[in-house]
mmCIF file of C-alpha atoms in Angstrom:
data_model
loop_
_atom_site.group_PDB
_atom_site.id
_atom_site.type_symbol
_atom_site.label_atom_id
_atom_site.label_comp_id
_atom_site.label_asym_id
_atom_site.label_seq_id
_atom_site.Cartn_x
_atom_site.Cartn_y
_atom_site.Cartn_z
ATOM 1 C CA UNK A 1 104.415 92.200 109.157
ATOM 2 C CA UNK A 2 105.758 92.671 105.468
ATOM 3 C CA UNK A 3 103.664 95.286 104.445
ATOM 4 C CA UNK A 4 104.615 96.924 108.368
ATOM 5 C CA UNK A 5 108.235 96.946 107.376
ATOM 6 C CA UNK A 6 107.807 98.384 103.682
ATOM 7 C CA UNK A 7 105.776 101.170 105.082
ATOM 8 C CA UNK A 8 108.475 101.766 107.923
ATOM 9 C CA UNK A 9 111.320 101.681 105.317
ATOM 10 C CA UNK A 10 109.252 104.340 102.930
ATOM 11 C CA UNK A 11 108.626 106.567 105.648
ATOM 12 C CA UNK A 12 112.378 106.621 106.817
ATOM 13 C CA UNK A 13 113.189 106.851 102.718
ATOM 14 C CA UNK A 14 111.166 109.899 102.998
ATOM 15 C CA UNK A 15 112.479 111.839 106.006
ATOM 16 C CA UNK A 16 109.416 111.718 108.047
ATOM 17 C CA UNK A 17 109.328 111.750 111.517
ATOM 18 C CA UNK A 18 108.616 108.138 112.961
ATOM 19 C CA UNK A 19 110.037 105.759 115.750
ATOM 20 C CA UNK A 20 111.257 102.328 114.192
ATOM 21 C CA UNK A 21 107.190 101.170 113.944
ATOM 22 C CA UNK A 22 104.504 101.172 111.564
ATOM 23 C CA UNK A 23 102.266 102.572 113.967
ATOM 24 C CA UNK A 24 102.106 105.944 115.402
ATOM 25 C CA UNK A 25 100.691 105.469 118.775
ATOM 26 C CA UNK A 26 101.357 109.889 119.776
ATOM 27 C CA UNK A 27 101.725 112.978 117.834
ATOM 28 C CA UNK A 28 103.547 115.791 119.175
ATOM 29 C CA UNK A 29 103.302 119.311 118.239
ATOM 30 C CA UNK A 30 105.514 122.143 119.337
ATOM 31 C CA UNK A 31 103.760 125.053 120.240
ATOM 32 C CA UNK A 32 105.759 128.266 119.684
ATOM 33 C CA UNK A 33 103.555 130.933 121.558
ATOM 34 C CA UNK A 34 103.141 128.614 124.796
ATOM 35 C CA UNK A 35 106.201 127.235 124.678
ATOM 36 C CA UNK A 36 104.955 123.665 125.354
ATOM 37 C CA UNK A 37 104.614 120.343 123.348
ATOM 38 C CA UNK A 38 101.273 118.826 122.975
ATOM 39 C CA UNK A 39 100.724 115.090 123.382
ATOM 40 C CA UNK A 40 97.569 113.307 121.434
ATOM 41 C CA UNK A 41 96.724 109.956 121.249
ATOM 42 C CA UNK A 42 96.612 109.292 117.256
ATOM 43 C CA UNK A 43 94.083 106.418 117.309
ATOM 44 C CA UNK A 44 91.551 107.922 120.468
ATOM 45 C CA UNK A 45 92.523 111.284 119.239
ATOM 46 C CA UNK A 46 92.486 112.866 122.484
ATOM 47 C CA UNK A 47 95.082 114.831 124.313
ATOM 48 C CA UNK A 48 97.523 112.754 127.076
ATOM 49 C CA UNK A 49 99.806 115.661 128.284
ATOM 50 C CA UNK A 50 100.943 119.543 127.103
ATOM 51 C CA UNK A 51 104.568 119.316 128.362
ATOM 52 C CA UNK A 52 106.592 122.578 128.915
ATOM 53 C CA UNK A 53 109.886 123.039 127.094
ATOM 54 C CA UNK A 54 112.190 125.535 126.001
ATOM 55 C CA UNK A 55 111.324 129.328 124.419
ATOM 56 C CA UNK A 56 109.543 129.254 121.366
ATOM 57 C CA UNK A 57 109.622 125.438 120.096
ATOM 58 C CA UNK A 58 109.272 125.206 116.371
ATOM 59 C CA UNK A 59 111.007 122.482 114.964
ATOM 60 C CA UNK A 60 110.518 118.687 116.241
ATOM 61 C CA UNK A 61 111.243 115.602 115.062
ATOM 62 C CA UNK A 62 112.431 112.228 116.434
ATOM 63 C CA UNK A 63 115.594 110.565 116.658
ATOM 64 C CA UNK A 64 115.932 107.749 113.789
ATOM 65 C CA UNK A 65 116.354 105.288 116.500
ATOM 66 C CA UNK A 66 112.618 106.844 118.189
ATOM 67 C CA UNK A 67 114.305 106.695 121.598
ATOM 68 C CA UNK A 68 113.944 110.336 121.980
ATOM 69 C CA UNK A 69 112.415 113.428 120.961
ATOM 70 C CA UNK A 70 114.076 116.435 119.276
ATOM 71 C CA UNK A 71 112.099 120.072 120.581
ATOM 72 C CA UNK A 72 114.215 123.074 118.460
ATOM 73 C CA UNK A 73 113.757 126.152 121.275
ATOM 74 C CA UNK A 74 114.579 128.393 118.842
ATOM 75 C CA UNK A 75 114.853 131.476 121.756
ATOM 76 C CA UNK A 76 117.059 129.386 124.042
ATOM 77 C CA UNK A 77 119.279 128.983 120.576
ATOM 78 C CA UNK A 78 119.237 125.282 122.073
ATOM 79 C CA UNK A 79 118.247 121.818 120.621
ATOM 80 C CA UNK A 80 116.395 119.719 123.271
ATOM 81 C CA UNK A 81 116.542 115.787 123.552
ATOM 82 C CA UNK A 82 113.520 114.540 125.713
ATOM 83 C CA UNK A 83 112.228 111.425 126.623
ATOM 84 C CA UNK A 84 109.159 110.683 124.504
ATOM 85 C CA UNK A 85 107.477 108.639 127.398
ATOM 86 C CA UNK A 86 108.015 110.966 130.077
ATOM 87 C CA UNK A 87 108.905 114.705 128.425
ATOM 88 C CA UNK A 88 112.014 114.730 130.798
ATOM 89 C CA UNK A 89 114.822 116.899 129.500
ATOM 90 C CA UNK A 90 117.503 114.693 127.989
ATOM 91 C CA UNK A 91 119.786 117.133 127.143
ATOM 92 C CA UNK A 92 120.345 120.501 125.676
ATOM 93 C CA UNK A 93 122.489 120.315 122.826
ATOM 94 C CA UNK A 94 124.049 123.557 121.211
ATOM 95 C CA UNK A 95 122.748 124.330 117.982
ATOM 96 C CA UNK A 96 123.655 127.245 116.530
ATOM 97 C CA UNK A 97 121.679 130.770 116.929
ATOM 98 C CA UNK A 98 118.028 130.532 116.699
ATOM 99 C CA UNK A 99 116.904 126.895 115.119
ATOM 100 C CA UNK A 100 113.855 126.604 113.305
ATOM 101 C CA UNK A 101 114.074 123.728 110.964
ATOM 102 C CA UNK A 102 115.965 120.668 111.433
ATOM 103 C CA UNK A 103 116.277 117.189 110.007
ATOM 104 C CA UNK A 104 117.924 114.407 111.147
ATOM 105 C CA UNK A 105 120.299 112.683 109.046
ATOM 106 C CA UNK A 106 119.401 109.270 107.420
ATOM 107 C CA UNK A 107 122.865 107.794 109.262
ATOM 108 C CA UNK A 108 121.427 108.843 112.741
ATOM 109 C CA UNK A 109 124.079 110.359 114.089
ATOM 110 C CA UNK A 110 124.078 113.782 112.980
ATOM 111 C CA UNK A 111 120.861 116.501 113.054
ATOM 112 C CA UNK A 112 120.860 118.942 110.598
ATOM 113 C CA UNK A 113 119.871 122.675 112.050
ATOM 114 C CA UNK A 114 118.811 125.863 110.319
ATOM 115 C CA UNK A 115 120.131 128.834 112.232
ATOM 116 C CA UNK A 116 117.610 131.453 111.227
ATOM 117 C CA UNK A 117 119.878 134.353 112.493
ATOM 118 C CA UNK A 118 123.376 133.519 111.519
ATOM 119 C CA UNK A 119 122.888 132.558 108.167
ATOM 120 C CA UNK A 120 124.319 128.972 108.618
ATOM 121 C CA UNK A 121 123.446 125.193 109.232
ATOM 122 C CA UNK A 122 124.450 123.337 112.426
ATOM 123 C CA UNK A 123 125.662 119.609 112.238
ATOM 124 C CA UNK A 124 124.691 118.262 115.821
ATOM 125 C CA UNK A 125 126.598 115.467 116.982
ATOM 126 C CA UNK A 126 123.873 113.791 118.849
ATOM 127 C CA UNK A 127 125.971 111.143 120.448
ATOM 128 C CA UNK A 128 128.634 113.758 122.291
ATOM 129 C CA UNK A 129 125.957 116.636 122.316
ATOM 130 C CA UNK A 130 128.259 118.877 120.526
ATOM 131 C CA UNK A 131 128.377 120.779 117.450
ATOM 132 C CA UNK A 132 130.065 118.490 114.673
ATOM 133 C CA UNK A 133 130.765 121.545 112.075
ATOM 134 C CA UNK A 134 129.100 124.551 110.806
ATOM 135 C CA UNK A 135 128.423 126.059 107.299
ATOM 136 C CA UNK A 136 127.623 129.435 106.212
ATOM 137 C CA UNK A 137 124.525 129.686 103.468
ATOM 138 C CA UNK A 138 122.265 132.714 102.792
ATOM 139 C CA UNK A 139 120.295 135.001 105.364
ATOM 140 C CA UNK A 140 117.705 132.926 107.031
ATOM 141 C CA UNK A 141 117.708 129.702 106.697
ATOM 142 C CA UNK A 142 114.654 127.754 106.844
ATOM 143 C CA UNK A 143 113.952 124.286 105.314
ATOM 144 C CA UNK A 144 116.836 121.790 105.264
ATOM 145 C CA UNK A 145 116.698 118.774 104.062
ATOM 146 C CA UNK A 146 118.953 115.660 103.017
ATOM 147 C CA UNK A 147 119.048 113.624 100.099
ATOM 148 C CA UNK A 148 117.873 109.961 100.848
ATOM 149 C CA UNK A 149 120.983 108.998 99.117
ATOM 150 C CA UNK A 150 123.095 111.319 101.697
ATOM 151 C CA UNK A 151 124.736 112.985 99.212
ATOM 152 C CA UNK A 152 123.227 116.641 99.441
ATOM 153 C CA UNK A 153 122.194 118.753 102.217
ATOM 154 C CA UNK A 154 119.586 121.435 100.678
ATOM 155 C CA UNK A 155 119.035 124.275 102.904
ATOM 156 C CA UNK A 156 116.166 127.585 101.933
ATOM 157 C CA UNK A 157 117.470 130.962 102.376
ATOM 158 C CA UNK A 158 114.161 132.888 102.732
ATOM 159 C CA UNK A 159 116.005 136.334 102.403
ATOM 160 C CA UNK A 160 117.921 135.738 99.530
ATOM 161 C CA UNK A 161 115.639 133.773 97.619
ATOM 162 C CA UNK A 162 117.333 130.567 96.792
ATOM 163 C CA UNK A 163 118.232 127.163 98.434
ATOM 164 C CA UNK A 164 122.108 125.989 99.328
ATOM 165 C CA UNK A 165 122.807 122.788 97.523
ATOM 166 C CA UNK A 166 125.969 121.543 100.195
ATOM 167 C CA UNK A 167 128.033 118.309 99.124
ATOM 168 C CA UNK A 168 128.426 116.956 102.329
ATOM 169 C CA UNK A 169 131.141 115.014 101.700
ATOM 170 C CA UNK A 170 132.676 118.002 101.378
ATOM 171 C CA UNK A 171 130.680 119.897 103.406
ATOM 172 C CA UNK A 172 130.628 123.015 100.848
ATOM 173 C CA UNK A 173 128.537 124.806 99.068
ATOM 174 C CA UNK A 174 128.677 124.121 95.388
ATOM 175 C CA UNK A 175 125.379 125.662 94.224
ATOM 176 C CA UNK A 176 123.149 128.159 95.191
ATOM 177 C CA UNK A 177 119.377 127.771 93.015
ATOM 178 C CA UNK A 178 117.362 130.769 92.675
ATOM 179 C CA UNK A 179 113.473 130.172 93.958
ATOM 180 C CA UNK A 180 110.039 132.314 94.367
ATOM 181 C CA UNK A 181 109.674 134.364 97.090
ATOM 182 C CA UNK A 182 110.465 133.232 100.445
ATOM 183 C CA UNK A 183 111.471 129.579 100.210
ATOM 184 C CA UNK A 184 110.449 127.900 103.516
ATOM 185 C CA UNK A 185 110.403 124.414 103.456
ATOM 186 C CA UNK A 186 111.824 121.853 101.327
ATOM 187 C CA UNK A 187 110.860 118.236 100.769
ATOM 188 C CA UNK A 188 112.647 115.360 98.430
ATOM 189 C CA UNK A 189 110.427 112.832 96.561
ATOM 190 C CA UNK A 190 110.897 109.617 97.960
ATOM 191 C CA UNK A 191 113.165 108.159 94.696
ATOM 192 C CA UNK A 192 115.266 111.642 95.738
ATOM 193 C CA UNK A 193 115.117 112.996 91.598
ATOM 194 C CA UNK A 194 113.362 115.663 92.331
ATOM 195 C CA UNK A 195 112.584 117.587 95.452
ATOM 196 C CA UNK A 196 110.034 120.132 95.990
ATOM 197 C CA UNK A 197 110.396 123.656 97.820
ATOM 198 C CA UNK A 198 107.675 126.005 99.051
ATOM 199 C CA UNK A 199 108.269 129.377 97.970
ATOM 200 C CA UNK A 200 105.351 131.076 101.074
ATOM 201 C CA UNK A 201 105.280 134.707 99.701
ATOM 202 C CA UNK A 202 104.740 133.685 96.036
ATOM 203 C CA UNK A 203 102.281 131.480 96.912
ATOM 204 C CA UNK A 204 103.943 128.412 94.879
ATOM 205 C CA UNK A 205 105.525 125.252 95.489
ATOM 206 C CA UNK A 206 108.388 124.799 93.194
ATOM 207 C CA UNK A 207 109.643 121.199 91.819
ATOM 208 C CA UNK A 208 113.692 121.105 91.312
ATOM 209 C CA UNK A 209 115.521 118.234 88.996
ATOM 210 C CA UNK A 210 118.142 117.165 91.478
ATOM 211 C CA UNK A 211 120.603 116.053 88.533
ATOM 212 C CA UNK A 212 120.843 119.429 86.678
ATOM 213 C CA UNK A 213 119.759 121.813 90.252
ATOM 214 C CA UNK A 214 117.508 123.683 88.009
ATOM 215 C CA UNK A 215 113.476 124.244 88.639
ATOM 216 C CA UNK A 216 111.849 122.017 86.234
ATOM 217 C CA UNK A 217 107.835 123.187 87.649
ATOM 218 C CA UNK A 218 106.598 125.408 89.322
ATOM 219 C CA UNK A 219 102.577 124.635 91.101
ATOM 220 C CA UNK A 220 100.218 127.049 92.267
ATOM 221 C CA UNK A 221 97.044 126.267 94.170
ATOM 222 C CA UNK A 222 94.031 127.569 94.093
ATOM 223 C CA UNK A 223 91.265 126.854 97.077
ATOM 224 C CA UNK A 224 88.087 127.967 96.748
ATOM 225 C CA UNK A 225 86.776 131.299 98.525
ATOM 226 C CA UNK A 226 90.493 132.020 98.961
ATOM 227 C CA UNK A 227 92.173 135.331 97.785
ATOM 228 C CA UNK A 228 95.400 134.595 96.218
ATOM 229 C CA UNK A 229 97.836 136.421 98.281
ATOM 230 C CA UNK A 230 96.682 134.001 101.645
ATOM 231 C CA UNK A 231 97.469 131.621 99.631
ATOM 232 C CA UNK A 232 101.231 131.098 101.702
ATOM 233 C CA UNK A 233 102.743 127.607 101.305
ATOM 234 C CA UNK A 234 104.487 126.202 103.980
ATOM 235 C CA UNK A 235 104.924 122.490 105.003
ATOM 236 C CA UNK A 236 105.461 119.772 102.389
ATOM 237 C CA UNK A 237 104.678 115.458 103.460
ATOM 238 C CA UNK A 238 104.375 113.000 101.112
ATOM 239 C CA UNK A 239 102.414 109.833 102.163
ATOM 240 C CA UNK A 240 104.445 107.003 102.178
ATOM 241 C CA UNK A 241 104.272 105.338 99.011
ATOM 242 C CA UNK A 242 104.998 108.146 97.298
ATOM 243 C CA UNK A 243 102.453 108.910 95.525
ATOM 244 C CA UNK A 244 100.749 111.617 96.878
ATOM 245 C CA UNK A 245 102.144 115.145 98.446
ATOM 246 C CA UNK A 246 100.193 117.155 101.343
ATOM 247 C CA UNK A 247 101.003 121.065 100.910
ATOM 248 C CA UNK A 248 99.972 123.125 104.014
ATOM 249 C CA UNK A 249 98.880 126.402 102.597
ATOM 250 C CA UNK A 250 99.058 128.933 105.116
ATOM 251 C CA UNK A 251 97.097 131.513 105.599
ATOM 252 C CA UNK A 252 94.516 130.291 103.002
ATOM 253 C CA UNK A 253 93.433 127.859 106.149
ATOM 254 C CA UNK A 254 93.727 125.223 103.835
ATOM 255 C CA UNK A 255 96.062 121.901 102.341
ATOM 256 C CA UNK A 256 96.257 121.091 99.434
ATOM 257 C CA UNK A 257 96.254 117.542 97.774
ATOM 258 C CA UNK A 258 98.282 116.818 94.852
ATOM 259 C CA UNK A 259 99.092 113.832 93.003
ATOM 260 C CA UNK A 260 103.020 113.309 92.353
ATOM 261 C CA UNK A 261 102.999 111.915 89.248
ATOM 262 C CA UNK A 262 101.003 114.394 87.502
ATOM 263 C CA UNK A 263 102.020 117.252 89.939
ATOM 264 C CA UNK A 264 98.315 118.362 89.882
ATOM 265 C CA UNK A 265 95.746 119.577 92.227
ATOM 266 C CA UNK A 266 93.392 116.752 93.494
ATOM 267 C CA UNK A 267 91.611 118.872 95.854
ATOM 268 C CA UNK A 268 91.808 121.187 98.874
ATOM 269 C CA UNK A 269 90.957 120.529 102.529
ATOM 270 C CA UNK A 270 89.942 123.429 104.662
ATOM 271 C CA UNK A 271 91.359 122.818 108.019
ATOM 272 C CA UNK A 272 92.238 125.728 111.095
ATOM 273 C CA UNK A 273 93.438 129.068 110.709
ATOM 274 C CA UNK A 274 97.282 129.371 109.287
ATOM 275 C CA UNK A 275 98.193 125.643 108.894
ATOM 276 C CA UNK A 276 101.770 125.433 109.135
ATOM 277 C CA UNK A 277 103.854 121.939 109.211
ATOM 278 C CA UNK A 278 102.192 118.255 108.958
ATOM 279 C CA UNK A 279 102.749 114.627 109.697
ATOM 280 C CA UNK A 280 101.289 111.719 107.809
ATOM 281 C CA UNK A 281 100.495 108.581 109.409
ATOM 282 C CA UNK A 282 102.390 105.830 108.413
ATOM 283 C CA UNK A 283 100.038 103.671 107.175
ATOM 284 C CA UNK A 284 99.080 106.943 104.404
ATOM 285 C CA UNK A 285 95.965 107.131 105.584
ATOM 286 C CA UNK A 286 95.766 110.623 107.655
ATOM 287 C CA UNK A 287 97.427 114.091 107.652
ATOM 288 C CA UNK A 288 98.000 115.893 110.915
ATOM 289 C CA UNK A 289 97.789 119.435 110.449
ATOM 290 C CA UNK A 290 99.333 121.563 112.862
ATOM 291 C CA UNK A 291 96.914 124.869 112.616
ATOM 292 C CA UNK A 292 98.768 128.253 114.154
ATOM 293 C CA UNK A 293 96.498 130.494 114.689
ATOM 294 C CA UNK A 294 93.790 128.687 116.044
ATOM 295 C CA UNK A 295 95.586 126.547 118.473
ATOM 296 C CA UNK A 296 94.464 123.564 117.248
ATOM 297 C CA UNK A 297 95.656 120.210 115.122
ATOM 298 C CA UNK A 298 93.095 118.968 112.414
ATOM 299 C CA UNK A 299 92.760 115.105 111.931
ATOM 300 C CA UNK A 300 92.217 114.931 107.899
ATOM 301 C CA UNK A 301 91.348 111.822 105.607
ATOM 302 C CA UNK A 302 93.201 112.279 102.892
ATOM 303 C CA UNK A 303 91.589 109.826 100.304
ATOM 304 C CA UNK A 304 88.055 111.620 101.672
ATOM 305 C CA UNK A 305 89.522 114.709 101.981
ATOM 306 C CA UNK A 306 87.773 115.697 104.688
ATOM 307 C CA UNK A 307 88.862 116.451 108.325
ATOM 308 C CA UNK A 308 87.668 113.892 110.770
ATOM 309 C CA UNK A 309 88.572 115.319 113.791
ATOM 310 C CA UNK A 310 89.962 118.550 115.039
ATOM 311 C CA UNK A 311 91.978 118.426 118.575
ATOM 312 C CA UNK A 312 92.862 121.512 120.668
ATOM 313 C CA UNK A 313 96.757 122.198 121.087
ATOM 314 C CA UNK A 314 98.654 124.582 122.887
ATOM 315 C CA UNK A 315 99.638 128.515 121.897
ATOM 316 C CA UNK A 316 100.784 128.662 118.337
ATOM 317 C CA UNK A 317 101.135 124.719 117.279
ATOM 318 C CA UNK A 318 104.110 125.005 114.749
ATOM 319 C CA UNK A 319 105.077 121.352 113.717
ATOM 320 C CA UNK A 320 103.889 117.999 114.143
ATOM 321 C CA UNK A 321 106.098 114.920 114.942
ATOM 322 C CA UNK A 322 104.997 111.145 115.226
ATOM 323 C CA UNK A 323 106.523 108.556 117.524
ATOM 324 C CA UNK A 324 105.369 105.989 120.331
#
């Protein structure tokens, strides 16, 4: 039960997307061509349901509490709240024009929304189902992501090159970091020092010093056979001790394994076409890879880095979320 609970509180440290258990019973991945969430069974690895939901789902996540599911229909310009048993609709909630990327913030009360058009982030109040406030950051937004201390709300401007460092307790932006090409996702280390953005059309992941907001690294990956411009990073997980970060490479069909402390390569994983966004089991074990192009999700071993399994999904599978 101990060693349960520490990996429950690391996950939650580290943003992931888990209901309050140590065990991941489903995955669900958003599929933005078909419009429909897939369902799968983590340990049979087989599909239970492909639920429809709202135009072009990207981001999804769960609730802190688990009790419900969080489906960004980025063409509806809606937030949807479903019932992770059943798929039922919950509730829309307004979000802001077109979501991508969300997170929901470590108090539970609040999700965080990218508006990809509008060039703003959308606090959702998930309680009344209303927008909470709204605040403007560079052309579209992409990765968002909070501090596990709550103190900063980082958000990627792919457009403009640089990420939105937004005090939130005064819900203003006080910094604005230059990056590499096309920042789309962001990711904090679990001690929240340093937090890590991928920069997709330079083909690097860059590390950031959250004390000074200055890029301290900057990683580039290499997987063999691969020309370098596929290489496209996108989704950033760290397992939940900490210790090592999954990078979902894009294009390059491929993740890549580093090790945190040394911020090197350990090794790549050739999964499905265009990997995009990834969950990691709670237990550290397994990476989920949600694989875009070839409408599938890859099971991978990350200490054997090899994929175990490979599941079919729906049109497009975007990003991966774990719950019961």
């Amino acid at each position: 039960m101990e060693r349960q609970l520490k990996a429950f509180a690391a996950a939650l440290l580290l943003g992931t997307t888990l209901a309050p258990t140590a065990h991941a019973a489903r995955a669900y991945v958003s599929n933005e061509r078909s419009s429909t969430v897939t369902v799968i069974d983590v340990d049979k690895g087989t599909v239970e349901a492909e639920w429809p939901v709202g135009k072009r789902p990207r981001g999804i996540a769960m609730t802190r509490d688990g009790k419900a599911l969080l489906v960004a229909a980025s063409a509806d310009n809606a937030v949807e709240m479903r019932d992770p048993a059943t798929g039922a609709l919950i509730a829309a909630l307004p979000s802001g024009a077109d979501p991508e990327q969300f997170f929901p913030a470590y108090s539970g009360d609040l999700l965080f929304a990218a508006n990809e058009d509008n060039g703003a982030v959308t606090a959702i109040d998930l309680a009344g189902r209303k927008v909470a406030w709204q605040v403007p950051t560079g052309n579209e937004p992409e990765g968002v992501a909070q501090s596990p201390d709550g103190k900063w709300l980082l958000v990627t401007s792919e457009e403009d090159n640089t990420v939105a460092w937004i005090d939130l307790s005064t819900r203003t932006v006080v910094e604005e970091m230059e990056t590499n090409a096309r920042p789309r996702h962001i990711e904090f280390e679990a001690n929240g020092s340093k937090v890590w953005i991928a920069a997709e059309m330079a083909g690097t992941v860059q590390i950031a010093d959250v004390g000074s907001k200055a890029i301290e690294q900057t990683l580039t990956f290499a997987p063999p056979g691969v020309p370098a411009y596929k290489v496209m990073p996108c989704g950033i997980r760290f397992t939940p001790d900490g210790k090592t970060a999954i990078v979902a490479l894009g294009r390059a069909d491929s993740i890549a394994v580093v090790d945190v402390a040394t911020r090197t390569v350990r090794g790549y994983v050739k999964v499905g076409d265009r990997p995009w966004h990834l969950a990691i089991t709670p237990d550290g074990t397994r990476a989920i890879v949600a694989n875009g192009a070839s409408d599938s999700v890859s099971f991978v071993d990350i200490a054997a880095m090899q994929v175990t399994a490979t599941i079919k999904a729906g049109g497009g599978p975007w990003g991966v979320a774990l719950g019961r």
